PDB file of C-alpha atoms in Angstrom:
ATOM      1  CA  MET A  21     142.396  50.364-223.452  1.00 96.00           C
ATOM      2  CA  ALA A  22     138.875  51.821-223.232  1.00 98.00           C
ATOM      3  CA  GLU A  23     135.423  50.354-222.851  1.00 98.00           C
ATOM      4  CA  ALA A  24     131.893  51.430-223.562  1.00 98.00           C
ATOM      5  CA  CYS A  25     128.438  49.677-223.451  1.00 98.00           C
ATOM      6  CA  CYS A  26     125.013  50.353-225.081  1.00 98.00           C
ATOM      7  CA  PRO A  27     121.675  48.899-224.153  1.00 98.00           C
ATOM      8  CA  ALA A  28     119.575  46.558-226.242  1.00 98.00           C
ATOM      9  CA  SER A  29     115.971  47.388-227.050  1.00 98.00           C
ATOM     10  CA  CYS A  30     112.752  45.393-226.693  1.00 98.00           C
ATOM     11  CA  GLY A  31     111.626  46.487-230.215  1.00 97.00           C
ATOM     12  CA  GLU A  32     110.172  49.951-230.245  1.00 98.00           C
ATOM     13  CA  LEU A  33     107.736  51.826-228.096  1.00 98.00           C
ATOM     14  CA  ILE A  34     106.379  53.311-231.255  1.00 98.00           C
ATOM     15  CA  GLN A  35     107.407  53.255-234.942  1.00 98.00           C
ATOM     16  CA  GLY A  36     105.600  54.280-238.094  1.00 97.00           C
ATOM     17  CA  TRP A  37     104.463  57.383-240.025  1.00 96.00           C
ATOM     18  CA  VAL A  38     104.468  60.142-237.519  1.00 96.00           C
ATOM     19  CA  ARG A  39     105.430  63.773-237.821  1.00 94.00           C
ATOM     20  CA  GLY A  40     106.063  63.669-241.519  1.00 93.00           C
ATOM     21  CA  GLY A  41     108.022  60.446-241.905  1.00 95.00           C
ATOM     22  CA  GLU A  42     108.823  57.003-240.616  1.00 96.00           C
ATOM     23  CA  HIS A  43     110.271  57.631-237.152  1.00 97.00           C
ATOM     24  CA  LEU A  44     110.728  55.516-234.038  1.00 98.00           C
ATOM     25  CA  VAL A  45     111.177  55.618-230.212  1.00 98.00           C
ATOM     26  CA  SER A  46     113.276  52.618-229.042  1.00 98.00           C
ATOM     27  CA  CYS A  47     112.619  50.762-225.783  1.00 98.00           C
ATOM     28  CA  PRO A  48     116.010  50.468-223.984  1.00 98.00           C
ATOM     29  CA  ILE A  49     116.356  47.578-221.568  1.00 98.00           C
ATOM     30  CA  ASP A  50     118.889  46.363-218.986  1.00 98.00           C
ATOM     31  CA  TRP A  51     120.700  44.104-221.549  1.00 98.00           C
ATOM     32  CA  PHE A  52     123.974  45.447-222.869  1.00 98.00           C
ATOM     33  CA  SER A  53     126.602  45.078-225.522  1.00 98.00           C
ATOM     34  CA  THR A  54     130.008  45.936-223.968  1.00 98.00           C
ATOM     35  CA  VAL A  55     132.939  46.720-226.309  1.00 98.00           C
ATOM     36  CA  GLU A  56     136.679  47.082-225.539  1.00 98.00           C
ATOM     37  CA  VAL A  57     139.110  48.771-227.851  1.00 98.00           C
ATOM     38  CA  ARG A  58     142.801  48.502-227.047  1.00 98.00           C
ATOM     39  CA  GLU A  59     146.278  48.095-228.739  1.00 98.00           C
ATOM     40  CA  GLY A  60     146.638  44.791-230.462  1.00 97.00           C
ATOM     41  CA  THR A  61     146.257  42.859-233.648  1.00 95.00           C
ATOM     42  CA  PRO A  62     142.627  42.804-235.021  1.00 96.00           C
ATOM     43  CA  LEU A  63     140.849  39.545-234.379  1.00 94.00           C
ATOM     44  CA  GLU A  64     139.715  37.477-237.315  1.00 90.00           C
ATOM     45  CA  ARG A  65     136.240  36.974-235.873  1.00 90.00           C
ATOM     46  CA  GLU A  66     135.486  40.726-235.553  1.00 92.00           C
ATOM     47  CA  ARG A  67     132.084  41.882-236.698  1.00 94.00           C
ATOM     48  CA  PRO A  68     132.589  43.840-239.950  1.00 95.00           C
ATOM     49  CA  ARG A  69     130.460  46.803-239.024  1.00 97.00           C
ATOM     50  CA  MET A  70     132.239  47.162-235.750  1.00 98.00           C
ATOM     51  CA  ARG A  71     135.551  47.396-237.741  1.00 98.00           C
ATOM     52  CA  ALA A  72     133.852  49.854-240.121  1.00 98.00           C
ATOM     53  CA  MET A  73     132.731  52.019-237.222  1.00 98.00           C
ATOM     54  CA  LEU A  74     136.330  52.098-235.904  1.00 98.00           C
ATOM     55  CA  GLY A  75     137.433  53.479-239.213  1.00 98.00           C
ATOM     56  CA  ALA A  76     134.559  56.027-239.260  1.00 98.00           C
ATOM     57  CA  VAL A  77     135.638  57.245-235.840  1.00 98.00           C
ATOM     58  CA  LEU A  78     139.252  57.707-237.105  1.00 98.00           C
ATOM     59  CA  ARG A  79     137.980  59.740-240.070  1.00 98.00           C
ATOM     60  CA  HIS A  80     135.693  61.805-237.722  1.00 98.00           C
ATOM     61  CA  LEU A  81     138.683  62.585-235.504  1.00 98.00           C
ATOM     62  CA  HIS A  82     140.874  63.309-238.550  1.00 98.00           C
ATOM     63  CA  LEU A  83     143.300  60.614-237.704  1.00 98.00           C
ATOM     64  CA  PRO A  84     145.081  58.340-240.244  1.00 98.00           C
ATOM     65  CA  ALA A  85     143.232  55.102-241.191  1.00 97.00           C
ATOM     66  CA  ALA A  86     146.482  53.161-240.640  1.00 97.00           C
ATOM     67  CA  LEU A  87     146.136  53.732-236.917  1.00 97.00           C
ATOM     68  CA  GLY A  88     143.290  51.154-236.870  1.00 97.00           C
ATOM     69  CA  ASP A  89     145.692  48.360-237.990  1.00 96.00           C
ATOM     70  CA  GLY A  90     147.026  48.378-234.386  1.00 97.00           C
ATOM     71  CA  LEU A  91     143.675  48.504-232.650  1.00 98.00           C
ATOM     72  CA  ARG A  92     141.775  45.392-231.476  1.00 98.00           C
ATOM     73  CA  ILE A  93     137.951  45.254-230.836  1.00 98.00           C
ATOM     74  CA  GLU A  94     136.543  42.846-228.409  1.00 98.00           C
ATOM     75  CA  VAL A  95     132.836  42.505-227.692  1.00 98.00           C
ATOM     76  CA  ASP A  96     130.838  40.908-224.905  1.00 97.00           C
ATOM     77  CA  SER A  97     127.121  40.602-225.910  1.00 97.00           C
ATOM     78  CA  THR A  98     124.380  38.034-225.602  1.00 97.00           C
ATOM     79  CA  ILE A  99     121.766  40.224-227.288  1.00 98.00           C
ATOM     80  CA  PRO A 100     119.931  38.077-229.868  1.00 97.00           C
ATOM     81  CA  VAL A 101     120.716  38.931-233.515  1.00 95.00           C
ATOM     82  CA  GLY A 102     118.073  39.442-236.131  1.00 94.00           C
ATOM     83  CA  LYS A 103     115.191  39.633-233.661  1.00 96.00           C
ATOM     84  CA  GLY A 104     114.681  43.430-233.542  1.00 96.00           C
ATOM     85  CA  MET A 105     116.497  44.014-230.253  1.00 98.00           C
ATOM     86  CA  ALA A 106     118.918  46.712-231.522  1.00 97.00           C
ATOM     87  CA  SER A 107     121.911  44.332-231.258  1.00 97.00           C
ATOM     88  CA  SER A 108     123.743  45.995-234.146  1.00 97.00           C
ATOM     89  CA  THR A 109     123.189  49.508-232.880  1.00 98.00           C
ATOM     90  CA  ALA A 110     124.424  48.424-229.475  1.00 98.00           C
ATOM     91  CA  ASP A 111     127.606  46.999-231.042  1.00 98.00           C
ATOM     92  CA  ILE A 112     128.521  49.810-233.295  1.00 98.00           C
ATOM     93  CA  ALA A 113     127.596  52.695-230.886  1.00 98.00           C
ATOM     94  CA  ALA A 114     129.584  51.152-228.087  1.00 98.00           C
ATOM     95  CA  THR A 115     132.440  50.559-230.602  1.00 98.00           C
ATOM     96  CA  ALA A 116     132.382  54.198-231.588  1.00 98.00           C
ATOM     97  CA  GLN A 117     132.613  55.466-228.039  1.00 98.00           C
ATOM     98  CA  ALA A 118     135.210  52.910-226.930  1.00 98.00           C
ATOM     99  CA  THR A 119     137.413  53.829-229.870  1.00 98.00           C
ATOM    100  CA  ALA A 120     137.032  57.559-229.210  1.00 98.00           C
ATOM    101  CA  ARG A 121     137.895  56.951-225.479  1.00 98.00           C
ATOM    102  CA  HIS A 122     140.945  54.981-226.274  1.00 98.00           C
ATOM    103  CA  LEU A 123     142.140  57.911-228.374  1.00 98.00           C
ATOM    104  CA  GLY A 124     141.448  60.440-225.689  1.00 98.00           C
ATOM    105  CA  HIS A 125     138.137  61.797-226.942  1.00 98.00           C
ATOM    106  CA  GLU A 126     134.380  61.547-225.960  1.00 98.00           C
ATOM    107  CA  LEU A 127     131.691  61.503-228.534  1.00 98.00           C
ATOM    108  CA  SER A 128     128.386  63.423-228.076  1.00 98.00           C
ATOM    109  CA  GLU A 129     125.053  61.765-228.724  1.00 98.00           C
ATOM    110  CA  SER A 130     124.773  63.771-231.954  1.00 97.00           C
ATOM    111  CA  ASP A 131     128.190  62.564-233.022  1.00 98.00           C
ATOM    112  CA  LEU A 132     127.166  58.932-232.281  1.00 98.00           C
ATOM    113  CA  ALA A 133     123.940  59.292-234.182  1.00 98.00           C
ATOM    114  CA  ALA A 134     125.573  60.717-237.340  1.00 98.00           C
ATOM    115  CA  LEU A 135     128.328  57.980-237.218  1.00 98.00           C
ATOM    116  CA  CYS A 136     125.787  55.112-236.718  1.00 98.00           C
ATOM    117  CA  VAL A 137     123.343  56.159-239.434  1.00 97.00           C
ATOM    118  CA  GLY A 138     126.195  56.523-241.736  1.00 97.00           C
ATOM    119  CA  LEU A 139     126.528  52.701-241.539  1.00 97.00           C
ATOM    120  CA  GLU A 140     122.927  51.534-241.161  1.00 95.00           C
ATOM    121  CA  PRO A 141     119.427  52.431-239.883  1.00 95.00           C
ATOM    122  CA  THR A 142     119.909  53.050-236.193  1.00 97.00           C
ATOM    123  CA  ASP A 143     117.845  52.660-232.996  1.00 97.00           C
ATOM    124  CA  SER A 144     117.383  55.475-230.601  1.00 98.00           C
ATOM    125  CA  THR A 145     118.952  53.523-227.771  1.00 98.00           C
ATOM    126  CA  LEU A 146     122.047  55.640-228.092  1.00 96.00           C
ATOM    127  CA  PHE A 147     120.177  58.597-226.605  1.00 98.00           C
ATOM    128  CA  ARG A 148     119.751  58.879-222.800  1.00 98.00           C
ATOM    129  CA  GLU A 149     116.150  60.287-223.134  1.00 98.00           C
ATOM    130  CA  LEU A 150     113.187  58.687-224.812  1.00 98.00           C
ATOM    131  CA  THR A 151     113.799  60.060-228.322  1.00 98.00           C
ATOM    132  CA  LEU A 152     111.601  60.246-231.470  1.00 98.00           C
ATOM    133  CA  PHE A 153     114.342  59.546-234.106  1.00 98.00           C
ATOM    134  CA  ASP A 154     114.655  59.497-237.824  1.00 97.00           C
ATOM    135  CA  HIS A 155     116.538  56.210-237.875  1.00 96.00           C
ATOM    136  CA  LYS A 156     117.800  56.650-241.527  1.00 94.00           C
ATOM    137  CA  ALA A 157     118.696  60.447-241.590  1.00 95.00           C
ATOM    138  CA  GLY A 158     119.735  60.762-237.948  1.00 96.00           C
ATOM    139  CA  ALA A 159     117.494  63.632-237.012  1.00 97.00           C
ATOM    140  CA  VAL A 160     116.052  64.065-233.562  1.00 97.00           C
ATOM    141  CA  LEU A 161     112.385  65.184-233.671  1.00 97.00           C
ATOM    142  CA  ALA A 162     111.510  65.129-229.914  1.00 97.00           C
ATOM    143  CA  ARG A 163     112.916  64.117-226.515  1.00 97.00           C
ATOM    144  CA  HIS A 164     111.219  63.160-223.312  1.00 97.00           C
ATOM    145  CA  ASP A 165     113.203  63.068-220.160  1.00 95.00           C
ATOM    146  CA  TRP A 166     111.147  60.389-218.317  1.00 96.00           C
ATOM    147  CA  LEU A 167     112.198  56.883-217.382  1.00 97.00           C
ATOM    148  CA  PRO A 168     109.101  54.720-217.047  1.00 97.00           C
ATOM    149  CA  GLU A 169     108.952  52.211-214.174  1.00 96.00           C
ATOM    150  CA  VAL A 170     108.196  49.338-216.469  1.00 98.00           C
ATOM    151  CA  GLU A 171     109.119  45.668-216.618  1.00 98.00           C
ATOM    152  CA  LEU A 172     108.893  43.553-219.722  1.00 98.00           C
ATOM    153  CA  LEU A 173     108.329  39.978-220.563  1.00 98.00           C
ATOM    154  CA  ILE A 174     110.019  39.530-223.945  1.00 98.00           C
ATOM    155  CA  LEU A 175     108.743  36.759-226.196  1.00 98.00           C
ATOM    156  CA  GLU A 176     111.431  35.626-228.610  1.00 98.00           C
ATOM    157  CA  SER A 177     110.436  33.823-231.765  1.00 96.00           C
ATOM    158  CA  PRO A 178     112.943  31.464-233.490  1.00 95.00           C
ATOM    159  CA  GLU A 179     112.407  33.547-236.710  1.00 93.00           C
ATOM    160  CA  ARG A 180     115.030  36.035-237.659  1.00 90.00           C
ATOM    161  CA  LEU A 181     114.725  39.157-239.867  1.00 79.00           C
ATOM    162  CA  LEU A 182     117.723  41.335-240.801  1.00 71.00           C
ATOM    163  CA  THR A 183     116.854  44.998-240.449  1.00 70.00           C
ATOM    164  CA  SER A 184     118.513  45.734-243.810  1.00 63.00           C
ATOM    165  CA  ASP A 185     116.124  43.241-245.499  1.00 61.00           C
ATOM    166  CA  TYR A 186     113.131  44.847-243.816  1.00 70.00           C
ATOM    167  CA  HIS A 187     114.123  48.360-244.991  1.00 63.00           C
ATOM    168  CA  ARG A 188     114.467  47.127-248.616  1.00 67.00           C
ATOM    169  CA  ARG A 189     110.733  46.469-248.767  1.00 69.00           C
ATOM    170  CA  ASP A 190     108.383  48.903-250.252  1.00 69.00           C
ATOM    171  CA  ARG A 191     106.473  49.994-247.134  1.00 76.00           C
ATOM    172  CA  ARG A 192     105.180  53.396-247.977  1.00 86.00           C
ATOM    173  CA  ALA A 193     101.493  52.446-248.553  1.00 90.00           C
ATOM    174  CA  PRO A 194     101.011  50.475-245.285  1.00 86.00           C
ATOM    175  CA  LEU A 195     102.936  53.147-243.365  1.00 91.00           C
ATOM    176  CA  LEU A 196     100.600  55.828-244.648  1.00 91.00           C
ATOM    177  CA  GLU A 197      97.518  53.590-243.838  1.00 93.00           C
ATOM    178  CA  GLY A 198      98.733  53.285-240.343  1.00 93.00           C
ATOM    179  CA  ALA A 199      99.447  57.009-239.912  1.00 96.00           C
ATOM    180  CA  PRO A 200      96.089  57.818-238.077  1.00 97.00           C
ATOM    181  CA  LEU A 201      96.947  55.122-235.464  1.00 97.00           C
ATOM    182  CA  LEU A 202     100.457  56.374-235.141  1.00 97.00           C
ATOM    183  CA  ALA A 203      99.048  59.952-234.581  1.00 97.00           C
ATOM    184  CA  ARG A 204      97.036  58.506-231.663  1.00 98.00           C
ATOM    185  CA  ALA A 205     100.086  56.647-230.411  1.00 98.00           C
ATOM    186  CA  TRP A 206     102.251  59.694-230.386  1.00 98.00           C
ATOM    187  CA  HIS A 207      99.546  61.563-228.571  1.00 98.00           C
ATOM    188  CA  HIS A 208      99.405  58.962-225.867  1.00 98.00           C
ATOM    189  CA  MET A 209     103.262  58.958-225.825  1.00 98.00           C
ATOM    190  CA  GLU A 210     103.416  62.661-225.142  1.00 98.00           C
ATOM    191  CA  LEU A 211     100.775  62.415-222.483  1.00 98.00           C
ATOM    192  CA  ALA A 212     102.699  59.583-220.873  1.00 98.00           C
ATOM    193  CA  ALA A 213     105.838  61.519-220.728  1.00 98.00           C
ATOM    194  CA  ARG A 214     104.116  64.770-219.502  1.00 97.00           C
ATOM    195  CA  ASN A 215     102.261  63.038-216.741  1.00 98.00           C
ATOM    196  CA  ALA A 216     104.784  60.178-215.977  1.00 98.00           C
ATOM    197  CA  ASP A 217     101.936  57.757-216.690  1.00 98.00           C
ATOM    198  CA  ALA A 218     102.886  54.234-217.645  1.00 98.00           C
ATOM    199  CA  ARG A 219      99.356  53.324-218.520  1.00 98.00           C
ATOM    200  CA  GLU A 220      99.347  55.948-221.249  1.00 98.00           C
ATOM    201  CA  LEU A 221     102.624  54.556-222.439  1.00 98.00           C
ATOM    202  CA  GLY A 222     101.056  51.211-222.741  1.00 98.00           C
ATOM    203  CA  GLN A 223      98.231  52.775-224.906  1.00 98.00           C
ATOM    204  CA  ALA A 224     100.871  54.240-227.182  1.00 98.00           C
ATOM    205  CA  THR A 225     102.833  51.086-227.644  1.00 98.00           C
ATOM    206  CA  THR A 226      99.781  48.951-228.171  1.00 98.00           C
ATOM    207  CA  LEU A 227      98.355  51.261-230.918  1.00 98.00           C
ATOM    208  CA  SER A 228     101.740  51.261-232.672  1.00 98.00           C
ATOM    209  CA  ALA A 229     101.970  47.469-232.479  1.00 98.00           C
ATOM    210  CA  ILE A 230      98.490  47.176-234.006  1.00 98.00           C
ATOM    211  CA  ALA A 231      99.525  49.372-236.880  1.00 97.00           C
ATOM    212  CA  SER A 232     102.712  47.379-237.336  1.00 97.00           C
ATOM    213  CA  GLN A 233     100.562  44.256-238.125  1.00 96.00           C
ATOM    214  CA  ARG A 234     100.065  45.761-241.585  1.00 93.00           C
ATOM    215  CA  LEU A 235     103.756  45.454-242.272  1.00 92.00           C
ATOM    216  CA  LEU A 236     105.035  42.585-240.224  1.00 93.00           C
ATOM    217  CA  VAL A 237     102.626  40.092-238.762  1.00 95.00           C
ATOM    218  CA  LYS A 238     103.382  38.792-235.324  1.00 97.00           C
ATOM    219  CA  PRO A 239     102.026  35.191-234.517  1.00 97.00           C
ATOM    220  CA  LEU A 240      99.272  35.045-231.905  1.00 98.00           C
ATOM    221  CA  PHE A 241      98.935  38.820-231.873  1.00 98.00           C
ATOM    222  CA  SER A 242      95.227  38.783-231.089  1.00 98.00           C
ATOM    223  CA  GLU A 243      95.751  36.151-228.353  1.00 98.00           C
ATOM    224  CA  LEU A 244      98.433  38.365-226.845  1.00 98.00           C
ATOM    225  CA  LEU A 245      96.205  41.382-226.937  1.00 98.00           C
ATOM    226  CA  ALA A 246      93.489  39.290-225.165  1.00 98.00           C
ATOM    227  CA  LEU A 247      96.016  38.379-222.499  1.00 98.00           C
ATOM    228  CA  VAL A 248      96.876  42.067-221.980  1.00 98.00           C
ATOM    229  CA  GLU A 249      93.183  42.725-221.519  1.00 98.00           C
ATOM    230  CA  GLN A 250      92.512  39.707-219.351  1.00 97.00           C
ATOM    231  CA  GLU A 251      95.398  40.491-216.949  1.00 97.00           C
ATOM    232  CA  ALA A 252      95.068  44.312-217.126  1.00 98.00           C
ATOM    233  CA  LEU A 253      98.641  44.776-218.244  1.00 98.00           C
ATOM    234  CA  LEU A 254      99.961  48.120-219.325  1.00 98.00           C
ATOM    235  CA  GLY A 255     100.079  47.017-222.961  1.00 98.00           C
ATOM    236  CA  LEU A 256     102.301  45.285-225.514  1.00 98.00           C
ATOM    237  CA  ASN A 257     104.965  46.393-227.913  1.00 98.00           C
ATOM    238  CA  VAL A 258     106.751  44.778-230.815  1.00 98.00           C
ATOM    239  CA  ALA A 259     109.851  44.955-232.837  1.00 97.00           C
ATOM    240  CA  HIS A 260     108.544  46.739-235.880  1.00 95.00           C
ATOM    241  CA  SER A 261     111.426  45.384-238.042  1.00 92.00           C
ATOM    242  CA  GLY A 262     111.976  42.196-236.019  1.00 95.00           C
ATOM    243  CA  THR A 263     110.347  39.304-234.428  1.00 96.00           C
ATOM    244  CA  VAL A 264     110.119  39.918-230.685  1.00 98.00           C
ATOM    245  CA  VAL A 265     107.037  40.957-228.684  1.00 98.00           C
ATOM    246  CA  GLY A 266     107.162  42.579-225.277  1.00 98.00           C
ATOM    247  CA  LEU A 267     104.437  42.613-222.600  1.00 98.00           C
ATOM    248  CA  LEU A 268     104.628  45.765-220.375  1.00 98.00           C
ATOM    249  CA  LEU A 269     104.091  45.193-216.690  1.00 98.00           C
ATOM    250  CA  ASP A 270     103.855  47.555-213.697  1.00 98.00           C
ATOM    251  CA  PRO A 271     106.238  46.062-211.216  1.00 96.00           C
ATOM    252  CA  ALA A 272     104.038  47.245-208.289  1.00 95.00           C
ATOM    253  CA  ARG A 273     100.895  45.744-209.596  1.00 95.00           C
ATOM    254  CA  HIS A 274     101.560  42.719-211.719  1.00 97.00           C
ATOM    255  CA  ASP A 275     102.814  39.177-210.800  1.00 96.00           C
ATOM    256  CA  ARG A 276     105.541  38.712-213.385  1.00 95.00           C
ATOM    257  CA  GLU A 277     106.063  35.047-212.520  1.00 96.00           C
ATOM    258  CA  ARG A 278     102.336  34.252-212.933  1.00 96.00           C
ATOM    259  CA  ILE A 279     102.177  36.024-216.295  1.00 98.00           C
ATOM    260  CA  ALA A 280     105.433  34.251-217.360  1.00 98.00           C
ATOM    261  CA  ALA A 281     103.858  30.964-216.412  1.00 97.00           C
ATOM    262  CA  LEU A 282     100.887  31.673-218.679  1.00 97.00           C
ATOM    263  CA  LEU A 283     103.178  32.514-221.598  1.00 98.00           C
ATOM    264  CA  SER A 284     105.069  29.278-221.083  1.00 96.00           C
ATOM    265  CA  ARG A 285     101.966  27.189-222.065  1.00 97.00           C
ATOM    266  CA  PRO A 286     100.573  26.469-225.520  1.00 97.00           C
ATOM    267  CA  PRO A 287      99.928  28.168-227.802  1.00 97.00           C
ATOM    268  CA  PHE A 288     102.389  30.839-226.790  1.00 98.00           C
ATOM    269  CA  CYS A 289     105.385  28.631-226.154  1.00 97.00           C
ATOM    270  CA  GLN A 290     105.025  27.042-229.597  1.00 97.00           C
ATOM    271  CA  HIS A 291     105.603  30.333-231.425  1.00 97.00           C
ATOM    272  CA  TYR A 292     107.747  32.015-228.791  1.00 98.00           C
ATOM    273  CA  PRO A 293     109.761  29.345-227.157  1.00 97.00           C
ATOM    274  CA  ARG A 294     112.109  31.721-225.302  1.00 97.00           C
ATOM    275  CA  LEU A 295     111.017  34.228-222.672  1.00 98.00           C
ATOM    276  CA  HIS A 296     113.249  36.919-221.330  1.00 98.00           C
ATOM    277  CA  ARG A 297     112.627  39.220-218.265  1.00 98.00           C
ATOM    278  CA  ALA A 298     113.866  42.811-218.479  1.00 98.00           C
ATOM    279  CA  ARG A 299     113.159  46.349-217.255  1.00 98.00           C
ATOM    280  CA  MET A 300     113.307  49.579-219.128  1.00 98.00           C
ATOM    281  CA  VAL A 301     116.405  51.625-218.410  1.00 98.00           C
ATOM    282  CA  ALA A 302     117.627  55.029-219.704  1.00 98.00           C
ATOM    283  CA  GLY A 303     119.266  54.849-223.043  1.00 98.00           C
ATOM    284  CA  GLY A 304     122.659  56.166-223.949  1.00 98.00           C
ATOM    285  CA  VAL A 305     126.206  54.801-224.367  1.00 98.00           C
ATOM    286  CA  ARG A 306     127.847  54.333-220.994  1.00 98.00           C
TER     287      ARG A 306
END
């Protein structure tokens, strides 16, 4: 038996047309999908892509596909599905590493990235560092070894959006229109990492979120921006291919409970009835 876990993401820190294509930096948080692989009969309720990932790992390790018939996958995850919180990436990345470990191997981050993008567009939560990632081709464009001291209040809408449906849309025109904002966002992101400056990070995420409105409108976006300004928060971020919004707080400066109380009132609670508290963590499959 072997186990692995991978963090969820509060949307993306940035996503859009930057450095020659649509790329993203995920926002890993302390919310995990934990997967166990062991000997046993496969469960009927297994998630299909997790079983597909088990088969992909067997092929990667040059092992017979029939070996999978005697392996059981069990998952423990409460990450919301269809909200832009990287639930699928967490599931399949953890499945990949748990499968490899059960068979006496350990997959590298590059192995995991290649395996995951072979199944679907993938979040950069599978990298330990903050990583600018081509979520379709699997290429790493930049890495920043900095873990921001940031807490998040995550506003969850009842609406769902499958990532696969989002990526089937023709988005090239609005992505290119947003490229100047993304260039500024990436500039702030690099400054943030270079100087360990969470305020610069908030500038980056907010600019990217503003650009994302061209592609996927978030309810009460202007009101949330006004709240960020009113309370002098670090900024906000969004799920660019999902429905959640995150408010970035400095744990040393901001009263998380007071901000949460404001968000629990109309009109916010009418569009975002569930509120989660989280903190940023290092990415990577544990």
